[in-house]
Coordinates of C-alpha atoms and ligand atoms in Angstrom, one line a residue:
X1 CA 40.6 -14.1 69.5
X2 CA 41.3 -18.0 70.8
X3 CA 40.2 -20.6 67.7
X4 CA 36.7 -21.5 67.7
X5 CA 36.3 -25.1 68.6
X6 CA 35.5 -27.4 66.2
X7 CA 31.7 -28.1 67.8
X8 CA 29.9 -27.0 70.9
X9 CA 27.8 -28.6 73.1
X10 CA 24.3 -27.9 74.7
X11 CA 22.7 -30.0 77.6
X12 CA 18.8 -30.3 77.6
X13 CA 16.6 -32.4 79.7
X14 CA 20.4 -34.4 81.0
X15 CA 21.2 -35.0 77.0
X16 CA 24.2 -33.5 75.7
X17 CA 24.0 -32.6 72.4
X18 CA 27.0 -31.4 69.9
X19 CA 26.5 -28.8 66.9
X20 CA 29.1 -28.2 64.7
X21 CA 30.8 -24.8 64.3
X22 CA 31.0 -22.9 61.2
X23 CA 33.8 -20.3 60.8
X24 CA 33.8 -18.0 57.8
X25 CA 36.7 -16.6 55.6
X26 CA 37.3 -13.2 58.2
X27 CA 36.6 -15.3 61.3
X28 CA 33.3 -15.0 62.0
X29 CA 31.5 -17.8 64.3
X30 CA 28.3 -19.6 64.0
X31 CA 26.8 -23.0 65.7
X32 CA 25.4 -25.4 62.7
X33 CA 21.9 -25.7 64.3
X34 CA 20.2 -27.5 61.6
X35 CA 20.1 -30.5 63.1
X36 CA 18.5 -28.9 66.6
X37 CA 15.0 -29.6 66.2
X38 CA 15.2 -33.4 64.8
X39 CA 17.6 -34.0 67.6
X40 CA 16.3 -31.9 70.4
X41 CA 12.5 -31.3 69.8
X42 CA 13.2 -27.8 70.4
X43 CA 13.7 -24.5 67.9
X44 CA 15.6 -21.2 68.8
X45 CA 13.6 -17.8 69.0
X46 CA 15.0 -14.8 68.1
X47 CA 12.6 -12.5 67.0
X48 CA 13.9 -10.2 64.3
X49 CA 17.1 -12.0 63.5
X50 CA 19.8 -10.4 65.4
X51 CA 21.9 -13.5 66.4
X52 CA 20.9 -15.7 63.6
X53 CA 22.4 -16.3 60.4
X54 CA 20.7 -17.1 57.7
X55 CA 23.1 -18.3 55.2
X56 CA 27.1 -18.4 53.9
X57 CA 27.2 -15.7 51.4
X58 CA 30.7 -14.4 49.7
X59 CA 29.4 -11.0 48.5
X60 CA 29.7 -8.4 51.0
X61 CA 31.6 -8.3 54.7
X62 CA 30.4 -5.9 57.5
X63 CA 32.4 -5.3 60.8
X64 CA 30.2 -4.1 63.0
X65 CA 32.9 -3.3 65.7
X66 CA 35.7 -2.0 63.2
X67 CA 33.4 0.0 61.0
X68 CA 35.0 -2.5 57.5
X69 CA 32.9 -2.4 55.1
X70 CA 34.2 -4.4 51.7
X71 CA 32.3 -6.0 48.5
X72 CA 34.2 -8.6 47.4
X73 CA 36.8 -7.7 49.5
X74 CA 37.1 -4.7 48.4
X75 CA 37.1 -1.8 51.2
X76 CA 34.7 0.5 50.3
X77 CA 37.1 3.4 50.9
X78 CA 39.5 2.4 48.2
X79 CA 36.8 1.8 46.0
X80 CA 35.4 5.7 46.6
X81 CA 39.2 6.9 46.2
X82 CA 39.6 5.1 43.4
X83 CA 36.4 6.8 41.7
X84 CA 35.1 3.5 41.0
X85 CA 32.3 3.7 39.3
X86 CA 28.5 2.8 40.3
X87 CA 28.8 0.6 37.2
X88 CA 31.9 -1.1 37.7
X89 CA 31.1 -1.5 41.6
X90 CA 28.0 -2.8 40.1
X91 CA 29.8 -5.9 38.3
X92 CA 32.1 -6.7 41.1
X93 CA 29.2 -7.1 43.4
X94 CA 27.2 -9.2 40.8
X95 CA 29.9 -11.3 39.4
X96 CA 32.5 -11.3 41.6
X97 CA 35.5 -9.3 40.3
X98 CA 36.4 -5.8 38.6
X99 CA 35.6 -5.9 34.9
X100 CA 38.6 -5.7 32.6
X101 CA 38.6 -3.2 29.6
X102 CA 36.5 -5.3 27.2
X103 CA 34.1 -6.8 29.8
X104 CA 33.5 -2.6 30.7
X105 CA 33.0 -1.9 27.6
X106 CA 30.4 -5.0 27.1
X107 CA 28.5 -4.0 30.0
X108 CA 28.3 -0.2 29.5
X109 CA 26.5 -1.5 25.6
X110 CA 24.1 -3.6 27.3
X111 CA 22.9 -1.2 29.7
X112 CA 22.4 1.2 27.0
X113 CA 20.6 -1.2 24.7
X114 CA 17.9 -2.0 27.6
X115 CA 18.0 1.6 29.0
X116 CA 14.5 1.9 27.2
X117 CA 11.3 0.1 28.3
X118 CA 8.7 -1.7 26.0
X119 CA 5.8 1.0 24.8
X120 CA 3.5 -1.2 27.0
X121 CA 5.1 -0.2 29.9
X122 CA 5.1 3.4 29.5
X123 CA 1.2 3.4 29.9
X124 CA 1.4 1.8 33.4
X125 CA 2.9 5.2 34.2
X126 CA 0.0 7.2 32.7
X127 CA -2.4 4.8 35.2
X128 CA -1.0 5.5 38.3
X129 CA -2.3 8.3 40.3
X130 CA -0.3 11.5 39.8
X131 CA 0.8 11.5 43.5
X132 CA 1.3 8.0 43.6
X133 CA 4.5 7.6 46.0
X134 CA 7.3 6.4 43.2
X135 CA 8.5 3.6 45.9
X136 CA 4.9 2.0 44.7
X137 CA 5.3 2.3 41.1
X138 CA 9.1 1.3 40.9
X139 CA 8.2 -2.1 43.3
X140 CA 4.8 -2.8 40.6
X141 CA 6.9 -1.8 37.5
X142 CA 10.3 -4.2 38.0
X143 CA 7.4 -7.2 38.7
X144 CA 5.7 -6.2 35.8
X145 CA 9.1 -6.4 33.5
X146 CA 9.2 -10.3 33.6
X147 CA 5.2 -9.8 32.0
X148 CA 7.5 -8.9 28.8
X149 CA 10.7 -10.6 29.4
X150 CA 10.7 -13.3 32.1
X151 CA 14.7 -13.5 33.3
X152 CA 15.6 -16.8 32.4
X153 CA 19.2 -17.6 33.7
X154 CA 20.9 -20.2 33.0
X155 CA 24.5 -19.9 32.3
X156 CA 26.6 -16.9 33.1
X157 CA 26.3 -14.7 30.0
X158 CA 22.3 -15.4 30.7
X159 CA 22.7 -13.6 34.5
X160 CA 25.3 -10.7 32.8
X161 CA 22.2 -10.1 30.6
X162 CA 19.0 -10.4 32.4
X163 CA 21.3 -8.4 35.1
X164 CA 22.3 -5.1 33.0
X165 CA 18.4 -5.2 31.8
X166 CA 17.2 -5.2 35.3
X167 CA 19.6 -2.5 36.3
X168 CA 19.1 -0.3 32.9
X169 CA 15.3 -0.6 33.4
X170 CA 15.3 0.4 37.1
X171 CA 17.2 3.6 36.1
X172 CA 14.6 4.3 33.5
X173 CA 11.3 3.0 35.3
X174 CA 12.9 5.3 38.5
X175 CA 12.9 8.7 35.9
X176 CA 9.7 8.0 34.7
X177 CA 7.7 7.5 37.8
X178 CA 9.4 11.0 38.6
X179 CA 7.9 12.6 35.4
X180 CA 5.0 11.0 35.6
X181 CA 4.1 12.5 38.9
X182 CA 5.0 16.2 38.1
X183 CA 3.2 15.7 34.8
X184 CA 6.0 16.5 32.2
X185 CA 6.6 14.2 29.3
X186 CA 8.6 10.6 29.8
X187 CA 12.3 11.3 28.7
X188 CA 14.1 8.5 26.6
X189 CA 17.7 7.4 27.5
X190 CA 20.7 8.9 25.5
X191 CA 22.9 6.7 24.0
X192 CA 25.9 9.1 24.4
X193 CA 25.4 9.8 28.1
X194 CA 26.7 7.4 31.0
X195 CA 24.7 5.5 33.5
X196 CA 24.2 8.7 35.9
X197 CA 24.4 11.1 33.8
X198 CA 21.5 9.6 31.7
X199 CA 19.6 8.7 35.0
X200 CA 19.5 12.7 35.4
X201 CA 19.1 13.4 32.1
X202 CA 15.9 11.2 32.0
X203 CA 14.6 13.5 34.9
X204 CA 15.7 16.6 34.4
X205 CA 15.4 16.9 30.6
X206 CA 12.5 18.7 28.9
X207 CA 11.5 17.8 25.3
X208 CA 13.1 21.6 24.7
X209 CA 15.8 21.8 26.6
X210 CA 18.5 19.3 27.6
X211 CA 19.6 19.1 31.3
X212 CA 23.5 17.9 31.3
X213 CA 24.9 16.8 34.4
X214 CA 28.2 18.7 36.0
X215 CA 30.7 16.6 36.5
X216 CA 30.5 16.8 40.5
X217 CA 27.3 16.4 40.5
X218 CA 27.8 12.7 38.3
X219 CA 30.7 11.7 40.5
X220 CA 28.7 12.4 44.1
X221 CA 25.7 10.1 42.7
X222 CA 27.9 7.9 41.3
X223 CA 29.9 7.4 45.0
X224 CA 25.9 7.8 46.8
X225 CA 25.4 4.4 44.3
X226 CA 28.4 3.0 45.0
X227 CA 28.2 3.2 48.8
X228 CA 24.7 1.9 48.7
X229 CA 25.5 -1.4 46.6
X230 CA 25.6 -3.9 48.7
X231 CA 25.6 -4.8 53.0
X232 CA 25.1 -8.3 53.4
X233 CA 21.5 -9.7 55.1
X234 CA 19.8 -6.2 55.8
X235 CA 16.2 -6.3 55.7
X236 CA 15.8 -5.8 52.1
X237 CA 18.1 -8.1 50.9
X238 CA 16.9 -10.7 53.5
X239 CA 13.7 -10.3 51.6
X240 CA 15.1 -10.6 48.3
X241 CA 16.6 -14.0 49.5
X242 CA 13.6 -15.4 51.0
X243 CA 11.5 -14.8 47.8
X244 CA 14.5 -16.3 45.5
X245 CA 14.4 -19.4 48.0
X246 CA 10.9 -20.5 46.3
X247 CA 12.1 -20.0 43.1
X248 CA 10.9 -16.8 42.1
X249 CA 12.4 -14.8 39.3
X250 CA 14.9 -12.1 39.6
X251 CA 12.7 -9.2 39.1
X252 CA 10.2 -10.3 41.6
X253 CA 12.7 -11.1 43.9
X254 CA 14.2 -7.0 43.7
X255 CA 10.6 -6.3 43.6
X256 CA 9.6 -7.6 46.8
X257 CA 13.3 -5.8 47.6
X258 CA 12.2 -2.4 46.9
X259 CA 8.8 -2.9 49.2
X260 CA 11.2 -4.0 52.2
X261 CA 13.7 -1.1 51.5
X262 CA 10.5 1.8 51.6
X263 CA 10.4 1.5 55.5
X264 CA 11.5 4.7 57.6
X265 CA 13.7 2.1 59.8
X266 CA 15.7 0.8 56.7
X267 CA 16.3 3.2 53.3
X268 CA 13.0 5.3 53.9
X269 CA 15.3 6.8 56.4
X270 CA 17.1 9.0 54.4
X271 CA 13.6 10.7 53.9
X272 CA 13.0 10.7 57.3
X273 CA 16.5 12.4 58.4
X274 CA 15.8 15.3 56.0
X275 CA 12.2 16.1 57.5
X276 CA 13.7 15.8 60.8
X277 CA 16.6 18.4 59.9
X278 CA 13.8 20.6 58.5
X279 CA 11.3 20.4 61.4
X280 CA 14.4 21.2 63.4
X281 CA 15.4 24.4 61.4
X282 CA 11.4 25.4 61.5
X283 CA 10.1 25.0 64.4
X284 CA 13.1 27.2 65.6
X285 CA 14.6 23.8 68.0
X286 CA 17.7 24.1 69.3
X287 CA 19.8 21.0 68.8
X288 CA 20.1 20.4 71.9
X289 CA 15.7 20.6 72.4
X290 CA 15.4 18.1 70.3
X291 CA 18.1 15.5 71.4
X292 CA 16.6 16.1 75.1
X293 CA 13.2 15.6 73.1
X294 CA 14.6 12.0 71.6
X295 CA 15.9 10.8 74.7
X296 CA 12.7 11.4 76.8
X297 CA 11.1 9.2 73.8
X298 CA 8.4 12.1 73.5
X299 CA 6.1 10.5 70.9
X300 CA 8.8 8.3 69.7
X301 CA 11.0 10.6 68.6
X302 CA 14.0 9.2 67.1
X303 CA 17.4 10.7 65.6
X304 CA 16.4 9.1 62.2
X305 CA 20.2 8.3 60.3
X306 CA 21.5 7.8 63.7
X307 CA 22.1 3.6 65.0
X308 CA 22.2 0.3 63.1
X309 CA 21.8 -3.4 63.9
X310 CA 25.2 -4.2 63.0
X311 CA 27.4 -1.2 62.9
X312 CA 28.1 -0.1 66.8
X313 CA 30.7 2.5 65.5
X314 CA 30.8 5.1 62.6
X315 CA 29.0 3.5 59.2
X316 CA 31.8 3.8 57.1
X317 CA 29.5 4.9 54.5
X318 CA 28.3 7.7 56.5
X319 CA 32.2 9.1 57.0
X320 CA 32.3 8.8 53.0
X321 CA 29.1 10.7 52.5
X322 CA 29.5 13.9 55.1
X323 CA 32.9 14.2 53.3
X324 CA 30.9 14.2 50.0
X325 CA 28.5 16.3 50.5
X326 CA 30.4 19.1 52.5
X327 CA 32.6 18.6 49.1
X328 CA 29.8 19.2 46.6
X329 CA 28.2 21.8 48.4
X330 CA 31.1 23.8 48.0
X331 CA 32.0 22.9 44.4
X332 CA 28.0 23.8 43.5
X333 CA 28.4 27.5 45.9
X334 CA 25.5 26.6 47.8
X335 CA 24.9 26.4 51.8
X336 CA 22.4 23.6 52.8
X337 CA 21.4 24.5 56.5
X338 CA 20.5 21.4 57.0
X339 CA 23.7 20.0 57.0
X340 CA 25.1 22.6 59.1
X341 CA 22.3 20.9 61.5
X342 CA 23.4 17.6 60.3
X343 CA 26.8 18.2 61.7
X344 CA 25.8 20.3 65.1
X345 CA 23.4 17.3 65.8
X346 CA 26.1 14.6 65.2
X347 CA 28.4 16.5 67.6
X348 CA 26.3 16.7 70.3
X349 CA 25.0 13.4 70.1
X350 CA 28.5 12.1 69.9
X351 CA 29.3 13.6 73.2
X352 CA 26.3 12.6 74.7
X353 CA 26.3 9.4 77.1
X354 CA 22.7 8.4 75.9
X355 CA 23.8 7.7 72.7
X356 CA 27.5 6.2 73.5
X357 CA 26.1 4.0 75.6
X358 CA 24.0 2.5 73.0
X359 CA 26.4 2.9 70.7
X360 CA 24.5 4.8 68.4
X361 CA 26.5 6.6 65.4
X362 CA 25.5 8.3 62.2
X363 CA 24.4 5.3 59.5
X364 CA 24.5 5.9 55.7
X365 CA 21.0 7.8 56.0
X366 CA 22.2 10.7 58.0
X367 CA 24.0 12.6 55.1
X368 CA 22.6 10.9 52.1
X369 CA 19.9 13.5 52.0
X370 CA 21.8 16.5 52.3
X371 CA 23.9 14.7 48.6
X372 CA 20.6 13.9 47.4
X373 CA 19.1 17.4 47.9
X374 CA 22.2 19.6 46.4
X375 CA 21.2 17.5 43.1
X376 CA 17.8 18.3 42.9
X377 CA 16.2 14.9 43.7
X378 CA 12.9 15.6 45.3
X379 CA 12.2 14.4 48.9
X380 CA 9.9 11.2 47.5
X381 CA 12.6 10.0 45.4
X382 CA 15.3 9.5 48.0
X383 CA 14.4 5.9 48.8
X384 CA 14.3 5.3 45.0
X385 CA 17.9 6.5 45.0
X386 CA 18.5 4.1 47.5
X387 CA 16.9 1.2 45.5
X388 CA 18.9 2.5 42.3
X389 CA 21.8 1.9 44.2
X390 CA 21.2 -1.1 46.1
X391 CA 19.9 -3.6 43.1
X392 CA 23.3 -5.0 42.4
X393 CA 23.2 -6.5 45.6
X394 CA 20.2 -7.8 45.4
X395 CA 20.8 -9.4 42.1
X396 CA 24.3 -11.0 43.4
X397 CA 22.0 -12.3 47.0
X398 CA 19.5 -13.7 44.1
X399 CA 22.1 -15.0 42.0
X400 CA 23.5 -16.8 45.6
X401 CA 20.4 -19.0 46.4
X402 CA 19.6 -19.1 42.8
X403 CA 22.8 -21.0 42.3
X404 CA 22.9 -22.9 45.3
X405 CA 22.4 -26.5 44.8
X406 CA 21.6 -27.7 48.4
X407 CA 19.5 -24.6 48.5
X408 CA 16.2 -24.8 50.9
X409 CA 12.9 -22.5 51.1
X410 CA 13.4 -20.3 53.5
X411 CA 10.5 -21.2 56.2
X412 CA 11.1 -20.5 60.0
X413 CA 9.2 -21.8 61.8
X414 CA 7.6 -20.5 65.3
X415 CA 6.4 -20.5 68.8
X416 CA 2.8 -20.5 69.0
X417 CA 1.2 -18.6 71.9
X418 CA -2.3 -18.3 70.9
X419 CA -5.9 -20.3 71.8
X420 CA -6.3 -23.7 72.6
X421 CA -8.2 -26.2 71.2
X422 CA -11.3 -25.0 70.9
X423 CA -14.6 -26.4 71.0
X424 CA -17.5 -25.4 68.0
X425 CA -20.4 -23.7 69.3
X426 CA -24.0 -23.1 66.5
X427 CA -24.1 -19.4 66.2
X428 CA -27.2 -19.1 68.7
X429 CA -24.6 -20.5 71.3
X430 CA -21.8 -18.1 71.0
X431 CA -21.0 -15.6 73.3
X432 CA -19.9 -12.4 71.4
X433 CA -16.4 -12.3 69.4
X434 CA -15.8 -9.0 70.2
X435 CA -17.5 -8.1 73.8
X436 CA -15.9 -4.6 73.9
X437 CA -17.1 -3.4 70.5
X438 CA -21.0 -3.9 71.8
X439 CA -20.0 -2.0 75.7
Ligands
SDX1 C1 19.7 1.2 56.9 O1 20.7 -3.4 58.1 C2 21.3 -2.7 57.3 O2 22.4 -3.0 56.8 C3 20.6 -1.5 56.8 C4 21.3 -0.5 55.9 C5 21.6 -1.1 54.6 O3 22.6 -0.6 53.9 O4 20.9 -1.9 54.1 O5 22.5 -0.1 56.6 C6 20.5 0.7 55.7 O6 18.5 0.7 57.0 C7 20.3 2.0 57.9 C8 19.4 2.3 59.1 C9 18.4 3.4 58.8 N1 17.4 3.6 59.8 C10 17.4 4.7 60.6 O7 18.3 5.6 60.6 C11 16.3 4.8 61.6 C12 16.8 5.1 63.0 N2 17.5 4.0 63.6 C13 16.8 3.1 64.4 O8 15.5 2.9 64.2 C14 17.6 1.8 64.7 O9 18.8 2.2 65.1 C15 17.7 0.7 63.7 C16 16.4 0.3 63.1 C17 18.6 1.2 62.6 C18 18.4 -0.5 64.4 O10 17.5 -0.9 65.3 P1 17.8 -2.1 66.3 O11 19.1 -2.7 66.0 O12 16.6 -2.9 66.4 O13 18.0 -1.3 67.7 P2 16.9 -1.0 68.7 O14 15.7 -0.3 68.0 O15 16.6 -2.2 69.5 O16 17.6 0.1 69.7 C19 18.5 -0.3 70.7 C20 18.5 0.9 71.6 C21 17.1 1.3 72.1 O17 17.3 1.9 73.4 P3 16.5 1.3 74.7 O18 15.1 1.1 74.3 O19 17.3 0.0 74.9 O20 16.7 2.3 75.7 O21 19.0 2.0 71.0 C22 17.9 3.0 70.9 C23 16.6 2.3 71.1 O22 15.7 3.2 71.7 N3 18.0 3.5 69.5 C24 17.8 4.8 69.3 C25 18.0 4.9 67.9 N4 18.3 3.7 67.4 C26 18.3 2.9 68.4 N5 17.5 5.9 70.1 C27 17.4 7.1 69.4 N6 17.6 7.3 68.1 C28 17.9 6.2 67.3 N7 18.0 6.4 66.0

């Protein structure tokens, strides 16, 4: 690829005008337009933010072309044959570097030391409805822990702190909103259990009987965690940015995070791919029905875990996961037919010209589930997975503008398209607002 030139040039109305180019670490180009509107009088569109960046970050890097994912720099592949933990993934992507032994060892003590949430909080958990989705209550319960301890950050051991309480919290507040809507007892955290393996504890426990993780089953959530960590400006993170840009705290950033993430186009999608695997297998479709089915857009029909905005190959995460899951299945001796449908729909899609025309692949959501379902997490607490696994990179995006001394509010602006001036007409005067309503 020829060197990007040092500015570029745009002529409007006979002016030329120069913007400066901006070229990141792995080569990436981008025109400096910050200067457009004062010097141009005019702004950019582009609606839903697929050519715009909308800031330098150093956390995660996505080829869309190759398939690279890394955090840090880290290929995510090494990092899954590595059996890096969630946790230790988790302090690479927050402050910027594997942990050594001690600094391990320091984090794994503070995230058991704020496993457990004030007794104030349990009630919220007693006020919610009992079917109440747990997206709801984990988005209103992280905003309502900086009502007991507002994250004040200041230095770096301040972030390391206010960081492991977030992420100990989330585990806990995700386990309860779980009990909580199948009416059994909250479960406390156990100090001799590790981050997953507590996490499961916390749901699966009784008050008479112990649920212990197996060992596959901690190491497949522990790579679903991992894999989920971090991926640059998606949707959810975006969010997270734009609500640290007015100087919000970090709990109410994630918070606003986990609303973003609950949509079936971004992590409610693993939810979605499962009830589309099922509806498959019940309704009796042949694979090949329902991809004719998705490409006739018959009610909108989608093949949900399938496409991304960035990725135009395999998700690298997704190669991970089918490899996972096929894995666990067999250690646990059970057969999920939906990933047998997982795997006959990938393989016809992937032959099919609809789809490699528009470059549509499987994305981290298409075998998540099928991980997700061999463990025993119910259907309504997939997305919460996702959030588990995705609040280290929304507290190193925080941490980003948090720290960023020439940092801005994020506020785009727009093109406006509706009514004119309009004159003010007494009420007697008016013609009907809404003509059709009174046909
Ligand atoms: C995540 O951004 C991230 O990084 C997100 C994420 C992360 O880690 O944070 O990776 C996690 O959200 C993964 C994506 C999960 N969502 C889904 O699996 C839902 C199904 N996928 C699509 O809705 C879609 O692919 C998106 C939302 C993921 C991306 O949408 P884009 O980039 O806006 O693409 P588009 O909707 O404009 O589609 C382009 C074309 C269209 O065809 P035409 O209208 O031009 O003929 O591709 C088609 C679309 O119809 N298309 C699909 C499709 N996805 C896109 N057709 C069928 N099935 C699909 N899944």
């Amino acid at each position: 690829m020829e060197d990007a030139p040092e500015v570029v040039r745009l002529e409007i109305e006979g002016t030329v005008h120069e913007f400066r180019v901006i070229v990141g670490s792995q080569g990436e180009k981008a025109i400096d337009i910050s200067s457009l509107r004062d010097s141009t009088g005019y702004i950019t569109l582009d609606d839903s933010y697929a050519n715009t960046g909308s800031c330098q970050s150093g956390i995660t890097y996505i080829d869309g072309e190759k398939g690279i994912l890394r955090y840090r720099g880290y290929p995510i592949e090494k990092l899954a044959a590595e059996k890096t933990s969630f946790v230790e993934t988790a302090w690479l992507v927050m402050f910027g570097s594997l942990p050594d032994t001690a600094e391990r060892q320091w984090f794994t003590e503070l995230l058991m030391e704020n496993a457990a949430l004030h007794h104030d909080m349990d009630q919220h958990f007693y006020a919610f409805p009992a079917n109440g989705h747990p997206m709801a209550i984990l988005s209103s319960m992280i905003n309502a822990l900086s009502t007991h301890s507002r994250p004040r950050v200041h230095d770096r051991e301040s972030y390391i702190i206010a960081a492991a309480r977030l992420m100990a919290k989330v585990r806990t507040i995700a386990a309860a909103a779980y009990k909580s809507s199948i009416g059994e007892p909250l479960i406390y955290p156990r100090s001799d259990l590790k981050y997953v393996a507590n996490l499961l504890h916390m749901m699966f426990s009784v008050p008479y009987k112990n649920y212990e993780a197996s060992k596959e089953v901690s190491r497949a959530l522990n790579l679903f965690f991992m894999l989920h960590a971090d991926h640059e400006q998606n949707c959810s993170t975006s969010t997270v940015r734009m609500v640290a840009s007015s100087q919000a705290n970090m709990y109410t950033a994630c918070s606003a995070g986990v609303a973003a993430l609950w949509g079936p186009l971004h992590g409610g999608a693993n939810v979605a791919v499962v009830q589309m695997l099922s509806d498959i297998r019940k309704n009796d479709l042949s694979v090949g029905d329902y991809i004719k089915k998705e490409k006739n857009k018959e009610d909108g029909v989608k093949l949900m875990g399938f496409g991304h905005r960035v990725y135009k190959q395999f998700d690298p995460r997704a190669k991970i996961l089918k490899g996972a899951a096929d894995q666990l299945l067999t250690s646990m001796h059970i057969t999920d037919p939906t990933l047998d449908i997982a795997r006959e729909l990938e393989q016809a899609a992937l032959a099919d010209d609809y789809f490699i025309e528009r470059k549509l692949y499987p994305n981290v959501d298409f075998y998540s589930g099928v991980i997700l379902r061999a463990v025993g997490i119910p259907l309504n607490m997939f997305t919460v997975m996702f959030s588990i696994g995705r609040v280290p990179g929304w507290i190193a995006n925080w941490k980003e503008v948090h720290d960023n001394p020439a940092q801005r509010i994020y506020r785009p602006r727009q093109i406006y398209t509706g009514a004119v001036e309009q004159q003010w007409l007494p009420r007697n005067d008016r013609p009907p607002s809404l003509p059709d309503m009174w046909d």
